[in-house]
XYZ file of C-alpha atoms in Angstrom:
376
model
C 12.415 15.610 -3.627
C 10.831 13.268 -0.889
C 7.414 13.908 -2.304
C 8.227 13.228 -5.791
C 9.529 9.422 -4.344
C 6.452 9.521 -1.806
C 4.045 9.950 -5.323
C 6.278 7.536 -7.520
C 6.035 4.996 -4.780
C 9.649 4.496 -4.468
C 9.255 3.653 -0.477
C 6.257 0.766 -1.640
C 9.878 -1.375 -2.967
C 11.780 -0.756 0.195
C 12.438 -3.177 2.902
C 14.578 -1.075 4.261
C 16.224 2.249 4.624
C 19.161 3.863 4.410
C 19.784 7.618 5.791
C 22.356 9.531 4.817
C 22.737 12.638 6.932
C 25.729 14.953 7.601
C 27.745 15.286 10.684
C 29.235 18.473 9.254
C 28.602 21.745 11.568
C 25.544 23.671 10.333
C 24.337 20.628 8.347
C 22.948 17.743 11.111
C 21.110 20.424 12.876
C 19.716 21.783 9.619
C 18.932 18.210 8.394
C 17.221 17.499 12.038
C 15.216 20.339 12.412
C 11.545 20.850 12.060
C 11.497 21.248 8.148
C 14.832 19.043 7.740
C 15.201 16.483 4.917
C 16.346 13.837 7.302
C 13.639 14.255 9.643
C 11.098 14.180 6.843
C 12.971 11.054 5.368
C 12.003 9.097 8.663
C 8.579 9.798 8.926
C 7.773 9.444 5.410
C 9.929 6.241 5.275
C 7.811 5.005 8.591
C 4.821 5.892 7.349
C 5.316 4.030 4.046
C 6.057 0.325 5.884
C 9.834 0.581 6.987
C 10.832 -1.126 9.866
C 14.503 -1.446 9.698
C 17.189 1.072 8.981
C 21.188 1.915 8.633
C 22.158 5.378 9.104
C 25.215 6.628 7.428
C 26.752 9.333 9.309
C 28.515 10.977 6.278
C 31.201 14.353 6.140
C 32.885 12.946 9.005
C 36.267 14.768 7.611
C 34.598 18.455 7.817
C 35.491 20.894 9.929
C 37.904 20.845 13.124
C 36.350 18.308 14.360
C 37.425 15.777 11.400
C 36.963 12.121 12.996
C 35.843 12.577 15.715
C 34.266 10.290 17.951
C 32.337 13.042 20.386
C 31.132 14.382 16.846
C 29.954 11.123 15.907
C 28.151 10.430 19.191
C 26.054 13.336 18.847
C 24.898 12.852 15.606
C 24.328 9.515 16.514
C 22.829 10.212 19.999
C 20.210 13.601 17.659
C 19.635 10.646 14.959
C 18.020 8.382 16.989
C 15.705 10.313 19.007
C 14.204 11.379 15.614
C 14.403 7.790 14.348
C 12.211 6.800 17.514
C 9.977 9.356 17.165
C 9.564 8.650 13.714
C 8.773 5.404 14.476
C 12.054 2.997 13.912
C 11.783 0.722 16.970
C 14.191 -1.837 16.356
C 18.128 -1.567 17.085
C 19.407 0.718 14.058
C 22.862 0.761 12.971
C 25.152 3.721 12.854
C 28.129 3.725 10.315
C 30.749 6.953 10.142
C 32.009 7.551 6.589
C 33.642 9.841 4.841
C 32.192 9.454 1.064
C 34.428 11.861 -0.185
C 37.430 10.287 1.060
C 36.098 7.111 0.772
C 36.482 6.235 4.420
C 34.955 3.079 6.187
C 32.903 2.260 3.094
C 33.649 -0.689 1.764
C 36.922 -1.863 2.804
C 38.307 -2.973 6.270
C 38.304 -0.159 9.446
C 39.584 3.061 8.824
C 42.575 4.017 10.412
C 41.467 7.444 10.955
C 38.717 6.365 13.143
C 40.521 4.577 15.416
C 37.888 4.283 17.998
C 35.045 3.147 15.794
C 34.775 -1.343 15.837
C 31.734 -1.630 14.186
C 31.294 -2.835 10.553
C 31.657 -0.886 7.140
C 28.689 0.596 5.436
C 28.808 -2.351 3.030
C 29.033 -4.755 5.621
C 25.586 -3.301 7.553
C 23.689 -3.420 4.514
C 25.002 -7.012 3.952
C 23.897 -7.672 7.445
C 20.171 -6.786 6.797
C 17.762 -9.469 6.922
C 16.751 -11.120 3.367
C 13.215 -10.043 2.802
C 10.793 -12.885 1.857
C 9.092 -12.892 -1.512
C 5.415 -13.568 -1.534
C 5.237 -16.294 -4.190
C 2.596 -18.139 -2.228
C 0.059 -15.179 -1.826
C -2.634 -14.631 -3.828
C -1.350 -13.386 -6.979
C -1.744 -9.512 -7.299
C -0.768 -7.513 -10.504
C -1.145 -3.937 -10.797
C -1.797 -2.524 -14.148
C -0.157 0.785 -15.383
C -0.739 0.956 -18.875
C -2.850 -1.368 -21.735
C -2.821 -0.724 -25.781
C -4.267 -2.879 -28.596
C -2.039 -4.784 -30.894
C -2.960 -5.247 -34.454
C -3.013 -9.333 -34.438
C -2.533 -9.833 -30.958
C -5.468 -8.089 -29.001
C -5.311 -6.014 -25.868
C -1.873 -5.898 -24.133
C -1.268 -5.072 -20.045
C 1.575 -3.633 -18.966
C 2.075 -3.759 -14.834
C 4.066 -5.380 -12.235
C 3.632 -8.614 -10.097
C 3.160 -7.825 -6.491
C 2.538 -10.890 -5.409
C 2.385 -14.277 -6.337
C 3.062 -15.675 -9.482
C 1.235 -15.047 -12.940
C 1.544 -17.851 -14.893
C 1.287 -18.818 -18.829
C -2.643 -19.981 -18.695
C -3.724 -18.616 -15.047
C -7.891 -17.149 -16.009
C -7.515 -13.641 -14.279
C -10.283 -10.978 -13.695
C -9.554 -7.340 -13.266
C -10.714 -4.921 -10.575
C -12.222 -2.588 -10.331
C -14.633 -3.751 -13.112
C -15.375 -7.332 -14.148
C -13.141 -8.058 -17.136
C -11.751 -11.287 -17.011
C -9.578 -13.651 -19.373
C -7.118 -16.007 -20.170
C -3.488 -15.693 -19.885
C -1.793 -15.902 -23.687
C 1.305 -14.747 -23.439
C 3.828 -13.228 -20.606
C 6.827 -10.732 -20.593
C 9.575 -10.062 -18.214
C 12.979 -7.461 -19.847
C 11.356 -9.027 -23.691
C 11.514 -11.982 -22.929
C 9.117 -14.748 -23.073
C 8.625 -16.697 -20.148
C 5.991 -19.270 -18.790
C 5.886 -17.593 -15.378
C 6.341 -14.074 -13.430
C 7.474 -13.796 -9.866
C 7.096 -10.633 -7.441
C 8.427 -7.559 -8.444
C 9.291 -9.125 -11.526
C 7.698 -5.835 -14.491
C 5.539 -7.680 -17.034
C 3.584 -7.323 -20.124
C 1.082 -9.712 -21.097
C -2.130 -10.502 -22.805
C -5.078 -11.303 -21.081
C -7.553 -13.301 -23.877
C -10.829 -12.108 -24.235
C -10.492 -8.715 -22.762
C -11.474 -5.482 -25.196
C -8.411 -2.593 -24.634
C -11.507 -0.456 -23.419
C -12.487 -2.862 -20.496
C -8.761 -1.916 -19.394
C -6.834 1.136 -17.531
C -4.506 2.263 -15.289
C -5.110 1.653 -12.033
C -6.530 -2.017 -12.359
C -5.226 -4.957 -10.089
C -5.196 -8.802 -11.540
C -5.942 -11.475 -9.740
C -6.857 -15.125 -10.039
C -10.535 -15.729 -10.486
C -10.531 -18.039 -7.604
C -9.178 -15.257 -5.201
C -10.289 -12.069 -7.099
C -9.457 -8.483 -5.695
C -12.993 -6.775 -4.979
C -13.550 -3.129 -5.562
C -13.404 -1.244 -1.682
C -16.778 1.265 -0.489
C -14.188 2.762 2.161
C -10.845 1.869 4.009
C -9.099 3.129 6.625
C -5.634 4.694 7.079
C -2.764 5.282 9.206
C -2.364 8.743 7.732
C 0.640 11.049 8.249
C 0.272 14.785 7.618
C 3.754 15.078 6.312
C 3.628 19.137 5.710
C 1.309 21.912 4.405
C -0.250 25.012 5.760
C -3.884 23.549 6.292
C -5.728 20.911 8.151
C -7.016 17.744 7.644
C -10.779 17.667 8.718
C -13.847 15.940 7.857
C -14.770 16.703 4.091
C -11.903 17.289 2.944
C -11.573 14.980 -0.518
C -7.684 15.065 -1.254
C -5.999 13.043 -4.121
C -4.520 10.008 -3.479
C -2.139 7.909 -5.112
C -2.504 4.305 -4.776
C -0.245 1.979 -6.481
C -0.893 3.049 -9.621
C -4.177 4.697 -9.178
C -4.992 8.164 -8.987
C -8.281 9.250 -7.127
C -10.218 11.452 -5.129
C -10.583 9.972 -1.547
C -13.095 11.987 0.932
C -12.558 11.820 4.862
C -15.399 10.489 6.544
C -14.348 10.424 9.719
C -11.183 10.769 11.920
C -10.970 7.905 14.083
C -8.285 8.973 16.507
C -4.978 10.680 16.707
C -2.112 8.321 17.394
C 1.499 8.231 18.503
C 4.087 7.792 15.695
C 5.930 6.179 17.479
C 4.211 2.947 19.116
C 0.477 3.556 17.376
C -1.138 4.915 20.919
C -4.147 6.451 20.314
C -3.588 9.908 22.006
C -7.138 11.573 21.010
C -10.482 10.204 19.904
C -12.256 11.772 17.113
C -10.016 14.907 16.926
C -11.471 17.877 15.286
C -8.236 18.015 12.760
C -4.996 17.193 11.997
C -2.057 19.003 11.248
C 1.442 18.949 9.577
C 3.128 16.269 11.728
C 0.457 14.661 13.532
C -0.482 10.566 12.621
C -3.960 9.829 12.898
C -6.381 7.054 12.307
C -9.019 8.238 9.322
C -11.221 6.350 7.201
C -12.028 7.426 3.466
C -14.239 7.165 0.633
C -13.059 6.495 -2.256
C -14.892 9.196 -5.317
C -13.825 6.766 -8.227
C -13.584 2.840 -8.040
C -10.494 1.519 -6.446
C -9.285 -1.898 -5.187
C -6.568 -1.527 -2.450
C -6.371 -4.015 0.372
C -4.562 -3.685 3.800
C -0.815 -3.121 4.185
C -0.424 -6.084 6.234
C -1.892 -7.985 3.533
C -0.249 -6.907 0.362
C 2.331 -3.814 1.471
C 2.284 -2.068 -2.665
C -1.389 -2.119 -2.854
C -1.852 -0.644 1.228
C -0.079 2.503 0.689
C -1.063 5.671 -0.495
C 0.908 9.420 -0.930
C -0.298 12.832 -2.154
C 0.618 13.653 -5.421
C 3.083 15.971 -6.854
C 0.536 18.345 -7.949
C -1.782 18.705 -4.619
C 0.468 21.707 -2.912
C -2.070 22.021 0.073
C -0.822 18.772 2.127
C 1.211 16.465 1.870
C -0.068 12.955 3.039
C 1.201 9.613 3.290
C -0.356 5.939 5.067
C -0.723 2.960 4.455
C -4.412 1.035 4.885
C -5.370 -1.013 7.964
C -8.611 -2.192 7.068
C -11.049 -2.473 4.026
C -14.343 -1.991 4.231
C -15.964 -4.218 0.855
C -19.609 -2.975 -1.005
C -22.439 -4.828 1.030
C -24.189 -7.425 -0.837
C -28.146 -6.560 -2.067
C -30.671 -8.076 0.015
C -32.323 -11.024 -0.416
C -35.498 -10.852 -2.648
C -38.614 -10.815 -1.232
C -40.127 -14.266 -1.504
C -42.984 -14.996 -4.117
C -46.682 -14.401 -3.082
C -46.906 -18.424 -3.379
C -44.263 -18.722 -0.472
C -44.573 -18.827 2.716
C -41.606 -18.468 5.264
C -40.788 -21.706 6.320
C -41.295 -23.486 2.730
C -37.937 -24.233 0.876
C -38.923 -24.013 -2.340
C -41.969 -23.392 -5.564
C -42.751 -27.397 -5.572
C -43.313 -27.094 -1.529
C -45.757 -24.825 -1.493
C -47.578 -26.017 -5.044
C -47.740 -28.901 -3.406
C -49.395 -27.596 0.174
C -52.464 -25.928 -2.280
C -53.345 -28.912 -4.005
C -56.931 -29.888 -3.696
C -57.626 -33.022 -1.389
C -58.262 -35.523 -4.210
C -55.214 -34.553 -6.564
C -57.474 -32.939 -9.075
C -57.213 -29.038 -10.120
C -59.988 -27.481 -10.839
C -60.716 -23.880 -12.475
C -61.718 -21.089 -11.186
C -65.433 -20.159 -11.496
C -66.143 -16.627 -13.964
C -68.152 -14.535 -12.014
């Protein structure tokens, strides 16, 4: 179901969506309702990084009230208000089809819709703006699986977010500090001297053990490395589930292609789905439909960085197995380990001296000679 593509991270590839719902009797107001499928599409869709959408209003032939434009105007007119509240802003287009039938689909307008002038389903998602692929970002590959081959070394298997990973590039892995050369690189078997985004890849990192390698790792370039986070916040939507979401509570958390516990440390403010308002400051809880602002602690080492930033490694979803909630967001801000403080200086330092040979050189005896200390 929606959870099972909220956990595999199918919304992390989307750039936009397309809804499906029925204007059958019975089944729009089912779909639209409090626990309906399409209403839980939207949010979780929203919630993910969708901006854009096409609705297909589907089973237009059902019923007495086959074709029918006042049909079609209230779905369309029930659609959107949950579409806004979910958060779709911009204009969204509406398509009546009939899939069955095949009606307004693909081909020209249907003449059983005489009243409908708008484009075919095909023709919408044609119309959708071409999304831009990062290529010039700093390169970001997620790691899902490595093994050791016998006269090759350790292998990485993942997928190339952003960027390019190229035969050559010296990457280091986070979280952790393995780093190496790239040998060799994979896309669909083949060999190739350079992977683009979204483009699945297996490749061999020189000089990395198998062991200094798991799921859940991000590559980057050692120039612009991905740092391991102490704590992030979240635009987190309570999607369902009989309980609350309160300070404490440590659910699990899948990101990209890490799995870990993730405690809330605080809950920043309760917001509006639909334009980000903040309706409530520190709220005591939230509950199954509310959106709210919450920063968490990661229990386990985990690199993510903000979904404005890199959109696959800024979301997050419940897994299949946590039945309590079910929670989706995406990360507005990382907060990175602080740095250990500066050493205390030696006892031959003072303050204002820059370095050893300074201050040596302030305790040396009047005529240039050293001279030992008496025994007493």
């Amino acid at each position: 179901g929606l959870r099972r593509l909220a956990a595999g991270s199918f919304y992390g590839d989307a750039d936009a969506a397309l809804f499906v719902a029925s204007a059958a009797p019975g089944e729009l107001e089912a779909g639209l309702g409090a626990e309906g499928r399409t209403r839980e599409a939207a949010v979780l869709a929203r919630a993910m990084g969708c901006e854009r959408a096409v609705v297909a209003v589907t089973k237009m032939d059902a019923g007495e009230s086959a074709y029918s434009e006042s049909r079609y105007r209230v779905a369309k007119e029930s659609i959107s208000l949950v579409l806004r509240a979910a958060g779709f802003m911009e204009e969204v287009s509406f398509v009546p089809v009939s899939a069955a039938a095949g009606v307004n689909l693909a081909e020209g307008l249907a003449p059983e819709m005489p009243w409908y002038v708008g484009p075919t389903l095909l023709q919408a998602l044609d119309a959708l703006p071409s999304p831009e692929r990062p290529t010039n970002a700093p390169l970001r590959v997620t790691v899902r699986e490595a093994y050791h081959l016998e006269g090759v070394g350790a292998v990485a298997v993942g997928r190339v977010e952003q960027g390019c990973l190229r035969l050559g590039a010296q990457l280091q892995f986070s979280p952790g500090n393995a780093s190496g050369k790239v040998r060799t690189i994979e896309v669909d078997g083949a060999t190739v001297r350079e992977a683009g985004p979204r483009d699945e890849v297996t490749f061999v990192p020189e000089g990395v053990e198998v062991a200094a390698l798991r799921r859940g790792m991000v590559a980057a370039e050692a120039g612009q490395p991905m740092v391991e986070v102490e704590s992030f916040l979240a635009h987190l939507t309570v999607l369902r589930g009989p309980g609350e979401v309160r300070v404490g509570y440590s659910p699990v958390l899948v990101c990209h292609n890490a799995q870990v516990v993730c405690c809330i440390e605080e809950l920043v403010a309760k917001l509006d789905r639909r334009d980000g308002a903040r309706l409530e400051e520190r709220p005591a809880a939230l509950r199954a439909g509310d959106v709210g602002l919450v920063r968490l602690r990661p229990e386990q080492p985990l690199a993510v960085e903000p979904h404005a930033v890199c959109p696959r490694l800024g979301q997050s979803a419940s897994p299949l197995e946590q039945i309590a909630l079910a929670l989706v967001g995406v990360v507005v801000e990382v907060n990175l380990p602080r740095r250990p403080s500066r050493p205390p200086w030696p006892w031959w330092a003072s303050s204002w001296r820059s370095s050893p040979k300074q201050a040596a050189a302030s305790r040396r005896p009047a005529d240039g000679r050293w001279r030992r200390p008496c025994a007493r």
